[in-house]
Amino acid sequence: MNKNVRIKKIDLLSDNWYTLRKYTLDYQRSDGTWEEQQREAYDRGNGAAILLYNRRKKTVVLTRQFRLPTYINGNETGMLIEACAGLLDQDSPESCIQRETEEETGYRLSQIQRIGEAYMSPGSVTEILHLFAAEYSEDMKTGRGGGLEEEQENIEVLEIPFAEAMKMLDTGEIKDAKTILLLQHAKLHDLLELRSAVPLHILIAGPYRSGTDDEPDRIAANLRAMNEAALQVYRIGHLPVLGEWYALPLLEMAGSTGIGDAVFNEIFHPSSARLLAHCDAVLRIGGPSQEADEMVQTAKESGKPIFYTLQELPVVG
């Protein structure tokens, strides 16, 4: 296909594992002259690699395993942190990477996103690596992963905060080429950023009476913590709300004389339940609280997202 290349001879040097061949060829230089060249090419087939990421937790799943070539070339332990990957073995890239993901990490993926393909070592290896990304969640977990024993795989599965993984690029703790490409792609394309086209109405759920022995100062401290969280949620671009913002004025108007009286029980928790029905999500903060946990459970049953840190909230826009 290239008129400047004439392959004259191919010698098989090794087929012990995959195939190593020596090529003798004529190559036409830019000045029009021809010269004979000899090159060796190692053919191990093509492969696929994938970055697993979780937007809500802002984590990625990587693997760690022993790699002999790195051990004999400067890697003191021979252990390498990598994205999940494998050879196609006559499969399509998509089928291959879904199979390898379940074998190595224990996650069965429902959807994958194709990123592209790359020659990883074009001076000596023929391999094309097909690159993918996919979002994972705990309900996709089918096993421990770790690879196949019959293939002598001993793979450690790592779930790492994305920010930490990016720091590992800077420190050199991650130096596998495919993993660097996939992490940089995730950074450039904001794969781990939750996004919302419009602001979400978010219920702040945290302890109000819990852990206070009904002491007014401690209750006030709990309320202040929720109000501070609400302010930050607002500044991120969403619309926060507390059940207490509705309940407390209503209790005063209805003549409640104290925590736990009949009017309190009529309004305080039921008003939060009504409010939750009109919210898009819940931000659970603070310590133990049976009532806040009930709000979270009700929201989950309704399919509403639950956030546990401000960093998990989607970006508006």
mmCIF file of C-alpha atoms in Angstrom, residues 67-202:
data_model
loop_
_atom_site.group_PDB
_atom_site.id
_atom_site.type_symbol
_atom_site.label_atom_id
_atom_site.label_comp_id
_atom_site.label_asym_id
_atom_site.label_seq_id
_atom_site.Cartn_x
_atom_site.Cartn_y
_atom_site.Cartn_z
ATOM 1 C CA ARG A 67 5.348 -7.170 35.148
ATOM 2 C CA LEU A 68 8.631 -8.917 34.373
ATOM 3 C CA PRO A 69 9.814 -6.545 31.594
ATOM 4 C CA THR A 70 9.600 -3.600 33.994
ATOM 5 C CA TYR A 71 11.400 -5.616 36.692
ATOM 6 C CA ILE A 72 14.410 -6.157 34.436
ATOM 7 C CA ASN A 73 14.402 -2.515 33.336
ATOM 8 C CA GLY A 74 14.495 -0.355 36.431
ATOM 9 C CA ASN A 75 11.278 -1.171 38.321
ATOM 10 C CA GLU A 76 12.622 -2.423 41.649
ATOM 11 C CA THR A 77 9.542 -4.430 42.633
ATOM 12 C CA GLY A 78 8.230 -5.200 39.170
ATOM 13 C CA MET A 79 4.748 -4.171 40.362
ATOM 14 C CA LEU A 80 2.859 -1.860 38.027
ATOM 15 C CA ILE A 81 -0.408 0.060 38.512
ATOM 16 C CA GLU A 82 -2.494 -0.139 35.357
ATOM 17 C CA ALA A 83 -5.911 0.227 33.859
ATOM 18 C CA CYS A 84 -7.678 -3.067 33.216
ATOM 19 C CA ALA A 85 -6.575 -4.500 29.856
ATOM 20 C CA GLY A 86 -6.234 -7.676 27.831
ATOM 21 C CA LEU A 87 -5.642 -9.194 24.409
ATOM 22 C CA LEU A 88 -8.545 -9.552 21.989
ATOM 23 C CA ASP A 89 -8.075 -13.299 21.357
ATOM 24 C CA GLN A 90 -10.352 -13.248 18.278
ATOM 25 C CA ASP A 91 -13.025 -11.231 20.133
ATOM 26 C CA SER A 92 -14.188 -7.750 19.216
ATOM 27 C CA PRO A 93 -12.572 -4.986 21.295
ATOM 28 C CA GLU A 94 -15.884 -4.390 23.081
ATOM 29 C CA SER A 95 -16.412 -8.061 23.973
ATOM 30 C CA CYS A 96 -12.798 -8.410 25.011
ATOM 31 C CA ILE A 97 -12.773 -5.509 27.423
ATOM 32 C CA GLN A 98 -16.082 -6.488 29.016
ATOM 33 C CA ARG A 99 -14.721 -9.999 29.590
ATOM 34 C CA GLU A 100 -11.399 -8.743 30.930
ATOM 35 C CA THR A 101 -13.092 -6.226 33.223
ATOM 36 C CA GLU A 102 -15.134 -8.912 34.941
ATOM 37 C CA GLU A 103 -12.175 -11.307 35.191
ATOM 38 C CA GLU A 104 -9.725 -8.720 36.521
ATOM 39 C CA THR A 105 -11.889 -6.370 38.607
ATOM 40 C CA GLY A 106 -15.123 -8.262 39.287
ATOM 41 C CA TYR A 107 -17.367 -5.631 37.659
ATOM 42 C CA ARG A 108 -19.835 -6.627 34.938
ATOM 43 C CA LEU A 109 -20.330 -3.576 32.743
ATOM 44 C CA SER A 110 -23.576 -2.704 31.020
ATOM 45 C CA GLN A 111 -22.299 0.196 28.896
ATOM 46 C CA ILE A 112 -18.859 1.210 27.685
ATOM 47 C CA GLN A 113 -17.613 4.310 25.889
ATOM 48 C CA ARG A 114 -15.100 3.974 23.079
ATOM 49 C CA ILE A 115 -12.290 6.544 23.239
ATOM 50 C CA GLY A 116 -10.029 5.571 20.357
ATOM 51 C CA GLU A 117 -7.025 3.403 19.586
ATOM 52 C CA ALA A 118 -3.265 3.743 19.695
ATOM 53 C CA TYR A 119 -0.057 1.963 18.749
ATOM 54 C CA MET A 120 1.699 1.553 22.077
ATOM 55 C CA SER A 121 5.249 0.776 20.935
ATOM 56 C CA PRO A 122 5.334 1.282 17.150
ATOM 57 C CA GLY A 123 9.094 0.835 16.817
ATOM 58 C CA SER A 124 8.967 -2.856 17.649
ATOM 59 C CA VAL A 125 5.469 -4.137 18.512
ATOM 60 C CA THR A 126 2.538 -4.427 16.098
ATOM 61 C CA GLU A 127 -0.167 -4.134 18.771
ATOM 62 C CA ILE A 128 -3.033 -1.680 18.442
ATOM 63 C CA LEU A 129 -4.693 -0.953 21.794
ATOM 64 C CA HIS A 130 -8.386 -0.063 21.756
ATOM 65 C CA LEU A 131 -9.197 2.387 24.563
ATOM 66 C CA PHE A 132 -12.478 2.555 26.488
ATOM 67 C CA ALA A 133 -14.007 4.148 29.576
ATOM 68 C CA ALA A 134 -17.030 3.080 31.604
ATOM 69 C CA GLU A 135 -18.849 4.159 34.724
ATOM 70 C CA TYR A 136 -19.084 1.517 37.427
ATOM 71 C CA SER A 137 -21.237 1.153 40.542
ATOM 72 C CA GLU A 138 -21.321 -1.311 43.410
ATOM 73 C CA ASP A 139 -24.392 -3.087 42.040
ATOM 74 C CA MET A 140 -22.282 -4.165 39.039
ATOM 75 C CA LYS A 141 -19.954 -6.165 41.286
ATOM 76 C CA THR A 142 -20.151 -9.900 40.542
ATOM 77 C CA GLY A 143 -16.971 -11.163 42.196
ATOM 78 C CA ARG A 144 -13.573 -10.327 43.624
ATOM 79 C CA GLY A 145 -11.745 -10.110 40.315
ATOM 80 C CA GLY A 146 -8.040 -10.828 40.369
ATOM 81 C CA GLY A 147 -7.730 -12.561 37.006
ATOM 82 C CA LEU A 148 -7.721 -16.216 35.993
ATOM 83 C CA GLU A 149 -5.682 -18.727 37.958
ATOM 84 C CA GLU A 150 -5.094 -20.879 34.867
ATOM 85 C CA GLU A 151 -3.416 -17.887 33.212
ATOM 86 C CA GLN A 152 -1.208 -17.387 36.312
ATOM 87 C CA GLU A 153 -2.744 -13.978 36.920
ATOM 88 C CA ASN A 154 -2.398 -12.510 40.391
ATOM 89 C CA ILE A 155 -4.063 -9.121 40.106
ATOM 90 C CA GLU A 156 -4.802 -6.726 42.955
ATOM 91 C CA VAL A 157 -7.864 -4.503 42.434
ATOM 92 C CA LEU A 158 -7.454 -0.882 43.537
ATOM 93 C CA GLU A 159 -10.210 1.687 44.016
ATOM 94 C CA ILE A 160 -8.469 5.063 44.121
ATOM 95 C CA PRO A 161 -9.773 8.646 44.396
ATOM 96 C CA PHE A 162 -9.355 10.245 40.983
ATOM 97 C CA ALA A 163 -7.452 13.210 42.438
ATOM 98 C CA GLU A 164 -5.001 10.793 44.050
ATOM 99 C CA ALA A 165 -4.538 8.888 40.792
ATOM 100 C CA MET A 166 -3.668 12.139 39.018
ATOM 101 C CA LYS A 167 -1.082 12.914 41.708
ATOM 102 C CA MET A 168 0.393 9.450 41.127
ATOM 103 C CA LEU A 169 1.103 10.498 37.538
ATOM 104 C CA ASP A 170 3.139 13.450 38.818
ATOM 105 C CA THR A 171 5.097 11.349 41.310
ATOM 106 C CA GLY A 172 5.769 8.580 38.808
ATOM 107 C CA GLU A 173 3.922 5.981 40.855
ATOM 108 C CA ILE A 174 1.794 5.411 37.755
ATOM 109 C CA LYS A 175 3.973 5.109 34.657
ATOM 110 C CA ASP A 176 2.035 2.700 32.450
ATOM 111 C CA ALA A 177 1.359 4.389 29.107
ATOM 112 C CA LYS A 178 -2.228 3.221 28.544
ATOM 113 C CA THR A 179 -3.189 4.228 32.078
ATOM 114 C CA ILE A 180 -1.649 7.671 31.650
ATOM 115 C CA LEU A 181 -3.600 8.150 28.417
ATOM 116 C CA LEU A 182 -6.894 7.094 29.992
ATOM 117 C CA LEU A 183 -6.470 9.204 33.142
ATOM 118 C CA GLN A 184 -5.528 12.271 31.098
ATOM 119 C CA HIS A 185 -8.545 11.693 28.852
ATOM 120 C CA ALA A 186 -10.787 11.547 31.935
ATOM 121 C CA LYS A 187 -9.282 14.806 33.188
ATOM 122 C CA LEU A 188 -9.551 16.634 29.855
ATOM 123 C CA HIS A 189 -13.153 15.564 29.282
ATOM 124 C CA ASP A 190 -14.378 15.921 32.894
ATOM 125 C CA LEU A 191 -15.579 12.316 32.956
ATOM 126 C CA LEU A 192 -15.852 12.325 36.731
ATOM 127 C CA GLU A 193 -17.836 15.566 36.953
ATOM 128 C CA LEU A 194 -21.508 15.059 37.668
ATOM 129 C CA ARG A 195 -23.490 17.586 35.642
ATOM 130 C CA SER A 196 -27.016 18.899 35.899
ATOM 131 C CA ALA A 197 -28.664 21.067 33.269
ATOM 132 C CA VAL A 198 -30.654 22.892 35.953
ATOM 133 C CA PRO A 199 -30.157 23.484 39.706
ATOM 134 C CA LEU A 200 -31.357 20.621 41.886
ATOM 135 C CA HIS A 201 -33.688 21.080 44.846
ATOM 136 C CA ILE A 202 -31.639 19.344 47.552
#
